[in-house]
CSV table of N, CA and C in Angstrom, one decimal:
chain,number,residue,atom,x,y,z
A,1,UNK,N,88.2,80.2,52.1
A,1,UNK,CA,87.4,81.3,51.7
A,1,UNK,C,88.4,82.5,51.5
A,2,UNK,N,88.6,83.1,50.4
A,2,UNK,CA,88.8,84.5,50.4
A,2,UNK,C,87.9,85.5,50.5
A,3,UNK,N,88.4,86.6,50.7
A,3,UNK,CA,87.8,88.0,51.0
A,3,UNK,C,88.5,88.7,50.3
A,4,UNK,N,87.7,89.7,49.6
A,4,UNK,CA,88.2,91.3,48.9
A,4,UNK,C,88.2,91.9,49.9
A,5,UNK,N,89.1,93.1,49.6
A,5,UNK,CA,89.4,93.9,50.7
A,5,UNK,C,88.6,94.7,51.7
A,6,UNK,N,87.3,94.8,50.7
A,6,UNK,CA,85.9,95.7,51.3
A,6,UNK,C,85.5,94.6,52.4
A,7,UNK,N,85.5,93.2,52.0
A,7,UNK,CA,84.7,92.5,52.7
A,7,UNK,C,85.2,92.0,54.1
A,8,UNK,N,87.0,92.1,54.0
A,8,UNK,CA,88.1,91.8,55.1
A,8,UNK,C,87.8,92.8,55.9
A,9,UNK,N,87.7,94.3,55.9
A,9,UNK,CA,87.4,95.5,56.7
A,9,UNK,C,86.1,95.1,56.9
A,10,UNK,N,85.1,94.6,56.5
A,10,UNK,CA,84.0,94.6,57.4
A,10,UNK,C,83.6,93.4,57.9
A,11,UNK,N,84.3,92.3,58.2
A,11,UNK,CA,84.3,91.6,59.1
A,11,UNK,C,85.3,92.1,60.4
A,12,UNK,N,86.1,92.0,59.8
A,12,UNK,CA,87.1,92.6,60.8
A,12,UNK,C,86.4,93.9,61.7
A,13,UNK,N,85.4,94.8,61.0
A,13,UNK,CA,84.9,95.6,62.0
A,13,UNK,C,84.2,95.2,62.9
A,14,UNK,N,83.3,94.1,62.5
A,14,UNK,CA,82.3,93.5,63.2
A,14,UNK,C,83.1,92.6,64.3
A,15,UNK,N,84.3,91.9,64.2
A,15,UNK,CA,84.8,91.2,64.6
A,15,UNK,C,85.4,92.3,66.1
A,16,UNK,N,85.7,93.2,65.8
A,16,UNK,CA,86.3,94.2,66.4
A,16,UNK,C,85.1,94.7,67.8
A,17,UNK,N,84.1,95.0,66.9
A,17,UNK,CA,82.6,95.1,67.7
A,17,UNK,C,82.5,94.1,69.0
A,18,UNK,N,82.4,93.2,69.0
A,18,UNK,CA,81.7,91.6,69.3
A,18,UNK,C,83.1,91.5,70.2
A,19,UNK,N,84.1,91.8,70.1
A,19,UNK,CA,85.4,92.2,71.5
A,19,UNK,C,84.8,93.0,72.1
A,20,UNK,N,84.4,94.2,71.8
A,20,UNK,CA,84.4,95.1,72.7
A,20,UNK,C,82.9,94.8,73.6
A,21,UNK,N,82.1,94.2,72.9
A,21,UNK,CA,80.6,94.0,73.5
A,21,UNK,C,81.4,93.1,74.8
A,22,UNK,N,81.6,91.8,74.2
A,22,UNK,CA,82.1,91.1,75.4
A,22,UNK,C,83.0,91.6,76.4
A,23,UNK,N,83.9,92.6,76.2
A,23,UNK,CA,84.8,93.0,76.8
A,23,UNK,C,83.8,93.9,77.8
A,24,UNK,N,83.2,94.7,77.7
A,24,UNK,CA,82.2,95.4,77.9
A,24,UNK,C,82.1,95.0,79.3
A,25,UNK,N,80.9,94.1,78.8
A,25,UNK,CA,80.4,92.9,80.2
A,25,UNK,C,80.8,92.4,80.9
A,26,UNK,N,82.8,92.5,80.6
A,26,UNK,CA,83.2,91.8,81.9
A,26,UNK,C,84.0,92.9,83.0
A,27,UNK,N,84.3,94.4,82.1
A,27,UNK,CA,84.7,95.7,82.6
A,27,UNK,C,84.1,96.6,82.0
A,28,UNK,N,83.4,97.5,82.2
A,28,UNK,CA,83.2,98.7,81.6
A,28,UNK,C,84.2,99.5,81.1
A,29,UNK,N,84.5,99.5,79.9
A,29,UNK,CA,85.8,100.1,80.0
A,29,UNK,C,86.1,101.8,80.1
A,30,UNK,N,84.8,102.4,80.4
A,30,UNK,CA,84.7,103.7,81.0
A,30,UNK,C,85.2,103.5,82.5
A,31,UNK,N,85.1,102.6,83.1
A,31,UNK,CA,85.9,102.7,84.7
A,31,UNK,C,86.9,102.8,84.4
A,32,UNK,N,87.7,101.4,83.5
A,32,UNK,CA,88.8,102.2,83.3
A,32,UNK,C,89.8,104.0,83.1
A,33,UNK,N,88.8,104.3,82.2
A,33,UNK,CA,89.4,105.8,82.4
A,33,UNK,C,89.2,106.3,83.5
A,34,UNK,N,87.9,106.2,83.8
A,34,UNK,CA,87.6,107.2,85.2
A,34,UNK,C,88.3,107.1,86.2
A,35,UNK,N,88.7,105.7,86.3
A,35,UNK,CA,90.0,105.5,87.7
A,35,UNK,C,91.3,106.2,87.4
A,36,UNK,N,91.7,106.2,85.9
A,36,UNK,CA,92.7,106.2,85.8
A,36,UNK,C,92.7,107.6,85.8
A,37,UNK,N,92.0,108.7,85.1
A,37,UNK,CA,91.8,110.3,85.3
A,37,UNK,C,91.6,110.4,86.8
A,38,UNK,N,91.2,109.6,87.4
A,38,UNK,CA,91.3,110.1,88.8
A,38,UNK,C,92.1,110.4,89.5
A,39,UNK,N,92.7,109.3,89.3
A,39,UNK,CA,94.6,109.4,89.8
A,39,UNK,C,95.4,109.9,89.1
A,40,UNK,N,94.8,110.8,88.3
A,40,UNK,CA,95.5,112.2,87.4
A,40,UNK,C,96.9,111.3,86.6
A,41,UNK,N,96.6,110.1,85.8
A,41,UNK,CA,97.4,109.6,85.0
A,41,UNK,C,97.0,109.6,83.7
A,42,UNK,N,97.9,109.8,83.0
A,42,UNK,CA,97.7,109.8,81.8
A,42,UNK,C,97.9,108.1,81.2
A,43,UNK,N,97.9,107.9,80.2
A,43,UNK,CA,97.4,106.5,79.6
A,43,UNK,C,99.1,106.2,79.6
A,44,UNK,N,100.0,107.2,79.2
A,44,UNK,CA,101.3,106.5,79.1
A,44,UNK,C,101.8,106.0,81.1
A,45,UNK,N,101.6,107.0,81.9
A,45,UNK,CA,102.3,106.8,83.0
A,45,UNK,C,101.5,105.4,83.6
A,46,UNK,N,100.1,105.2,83.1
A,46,UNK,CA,99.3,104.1,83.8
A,46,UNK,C,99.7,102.8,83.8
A,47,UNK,N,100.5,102.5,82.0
A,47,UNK,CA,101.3,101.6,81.3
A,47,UNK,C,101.9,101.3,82.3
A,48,UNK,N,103.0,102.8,82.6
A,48,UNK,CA,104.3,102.3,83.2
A,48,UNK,C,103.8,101.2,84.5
A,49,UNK,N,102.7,102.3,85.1
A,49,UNK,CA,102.9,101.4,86.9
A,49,UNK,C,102.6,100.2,86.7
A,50,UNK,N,101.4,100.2,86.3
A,50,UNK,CA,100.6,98.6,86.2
A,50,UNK,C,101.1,98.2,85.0
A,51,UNK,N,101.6,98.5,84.0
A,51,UNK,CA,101.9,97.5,83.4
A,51,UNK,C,101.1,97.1,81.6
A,52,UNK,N,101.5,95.9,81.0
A,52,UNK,CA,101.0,95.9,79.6
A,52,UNK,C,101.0,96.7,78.1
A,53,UNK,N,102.7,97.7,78.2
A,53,UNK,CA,102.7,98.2,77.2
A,53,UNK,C,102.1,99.6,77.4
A,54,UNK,N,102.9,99.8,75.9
A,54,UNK,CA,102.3,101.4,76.0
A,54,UNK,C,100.8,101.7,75.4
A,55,UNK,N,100.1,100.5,74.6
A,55,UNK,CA,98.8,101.1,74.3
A,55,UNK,C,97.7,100.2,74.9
A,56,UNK,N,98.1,99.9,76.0
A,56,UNK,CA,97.8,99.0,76.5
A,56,UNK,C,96.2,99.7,77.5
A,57,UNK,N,96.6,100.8,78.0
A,57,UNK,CA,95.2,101.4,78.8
A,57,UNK,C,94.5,102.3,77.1
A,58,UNK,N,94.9,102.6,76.4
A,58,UNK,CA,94.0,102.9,74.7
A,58,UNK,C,93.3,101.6,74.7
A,59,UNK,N,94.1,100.5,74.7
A,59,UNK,CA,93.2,99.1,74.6
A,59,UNK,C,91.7,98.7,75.2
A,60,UNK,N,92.3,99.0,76.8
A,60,UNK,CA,91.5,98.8,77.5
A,60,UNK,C,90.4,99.9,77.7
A,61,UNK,N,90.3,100.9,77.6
A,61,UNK,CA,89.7,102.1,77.4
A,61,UNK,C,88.5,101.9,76.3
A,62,UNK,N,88.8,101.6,75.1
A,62,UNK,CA,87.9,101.6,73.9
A,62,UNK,C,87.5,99.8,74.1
A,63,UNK,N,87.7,99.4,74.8
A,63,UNK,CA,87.3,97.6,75.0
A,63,UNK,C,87.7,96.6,73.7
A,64,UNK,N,88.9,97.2,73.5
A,64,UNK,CA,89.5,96.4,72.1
A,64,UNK,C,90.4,95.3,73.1
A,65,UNK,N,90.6,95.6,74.1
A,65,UNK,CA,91.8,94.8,75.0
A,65,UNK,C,90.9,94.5,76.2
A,66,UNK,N,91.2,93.3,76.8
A,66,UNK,CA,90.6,93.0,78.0
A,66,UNK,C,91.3,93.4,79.2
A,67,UNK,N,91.6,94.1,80.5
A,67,UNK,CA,92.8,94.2,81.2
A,67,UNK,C,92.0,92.7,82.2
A,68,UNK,N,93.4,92.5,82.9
A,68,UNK,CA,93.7,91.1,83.9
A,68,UNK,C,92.9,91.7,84.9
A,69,UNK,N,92.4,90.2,85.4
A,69,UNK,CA,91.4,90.4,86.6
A,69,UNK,C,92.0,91.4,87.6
A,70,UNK,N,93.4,91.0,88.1
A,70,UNK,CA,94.4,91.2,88.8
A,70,UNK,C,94.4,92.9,88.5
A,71,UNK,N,94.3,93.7,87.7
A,71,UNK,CA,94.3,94.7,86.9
A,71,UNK,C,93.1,95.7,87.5
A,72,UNK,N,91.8,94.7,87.3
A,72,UNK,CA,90.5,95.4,87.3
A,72,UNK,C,90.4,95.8,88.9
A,73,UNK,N,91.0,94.4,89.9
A,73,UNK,CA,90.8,94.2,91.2
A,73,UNK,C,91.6,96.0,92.3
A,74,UNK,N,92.7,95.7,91.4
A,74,UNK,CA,93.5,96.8,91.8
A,74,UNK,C,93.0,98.4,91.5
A,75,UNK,N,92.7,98.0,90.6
A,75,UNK,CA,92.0,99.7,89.8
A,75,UNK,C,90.6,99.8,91.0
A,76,UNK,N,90.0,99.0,91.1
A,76,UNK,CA,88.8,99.0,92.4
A,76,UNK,C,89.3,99.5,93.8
A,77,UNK,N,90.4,99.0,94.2
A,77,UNK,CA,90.5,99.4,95.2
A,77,UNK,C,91.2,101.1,95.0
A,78,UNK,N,91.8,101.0,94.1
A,78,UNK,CA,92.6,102.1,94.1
A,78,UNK,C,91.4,103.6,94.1
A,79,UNK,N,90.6,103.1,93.0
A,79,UNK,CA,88.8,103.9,93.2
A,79,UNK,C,88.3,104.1,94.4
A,80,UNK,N,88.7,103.4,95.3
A,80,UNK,CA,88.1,103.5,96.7
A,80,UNK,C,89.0,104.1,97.7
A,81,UNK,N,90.6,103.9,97.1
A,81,UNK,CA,91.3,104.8,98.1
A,81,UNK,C,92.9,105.3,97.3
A,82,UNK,N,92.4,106.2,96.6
A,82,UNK,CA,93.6,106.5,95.3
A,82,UNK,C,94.7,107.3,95.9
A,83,UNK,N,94.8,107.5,97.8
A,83,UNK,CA,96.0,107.7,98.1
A,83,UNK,C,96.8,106.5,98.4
A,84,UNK,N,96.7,105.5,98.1
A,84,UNK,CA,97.7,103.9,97.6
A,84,UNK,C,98.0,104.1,96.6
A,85,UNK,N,97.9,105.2,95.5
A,85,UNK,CA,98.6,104.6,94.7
A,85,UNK,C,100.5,105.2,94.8
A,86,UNK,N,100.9,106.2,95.3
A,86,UNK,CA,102.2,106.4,95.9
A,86,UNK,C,102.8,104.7,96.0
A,87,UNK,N,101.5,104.2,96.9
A,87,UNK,CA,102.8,102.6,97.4
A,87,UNK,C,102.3,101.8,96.6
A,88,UNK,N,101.7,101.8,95.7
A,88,UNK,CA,101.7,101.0,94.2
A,88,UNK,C,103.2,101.5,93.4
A,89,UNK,N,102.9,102.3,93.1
A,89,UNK,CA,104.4,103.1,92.6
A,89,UNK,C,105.2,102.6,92.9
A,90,UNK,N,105.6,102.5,94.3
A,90,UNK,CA,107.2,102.0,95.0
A,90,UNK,C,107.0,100.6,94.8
A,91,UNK,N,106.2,100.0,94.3
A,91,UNK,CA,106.3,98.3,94.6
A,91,UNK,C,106.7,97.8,93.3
C-alpha cells in the first residue's frame, strides 16, 4: 500500500494518538512533570540523572515515550520524599 503525503500525516497522527492513549494508562504522563517540577528540574537536568537522552522526559511528558518501570518506581518514591534526590544524584 502506498500513501500520499496527506494520508501518511494522518495516520501517523492517529498512530501517534493510540501511543499516547496507551501510554496514558500505564503512567499519567502529567505525574511525570509534576514530580519532576517538584524537584525543581528542568527536562534537560532530569535526562541527566535518570537518564534516556535529552528528549527523553518531552517524551515522556506528552506520552509519546513510555519511561521504564524502574523510572516510574523511582519518580514515586522520590514524590513521596524528594529530599533523596541529592543521593540519587551521587549514585
Amino acid at each position: 500500500m502506498v500513501l500520499d503525503a496527506a494520508e501518511g500525516e494522518r495516520v501517523s497522527a492517529l498512530v501517534g494518538e493510540f501511543n499516547r492513549r496507551v501510554n496514558a494508562g500505564i503512567v499519567d504522563p502529567s505525574f511525570v512533570a509534576r514530580v519532576r517540577r517538584k524537584l525543581q528540574l528542568d527536562q534537560r537536568e532530569a535526562a541527566e540523572i535518570f537518564g534516556g537522552g535529552v528528549n527523553a522526559f518531552s517524551r515522556y511528558e506528552t506520552g509519546k515515550a513510555l519511561p521504564s518501570v524502574a523510572l516510574v518506581k523511582l519518580l514515586k518514591v522520590l514524590d513521596r520524599h524528594p529530599e533523596l534526590l541529592d543521593e540519587v544524584r551521587a549514585a
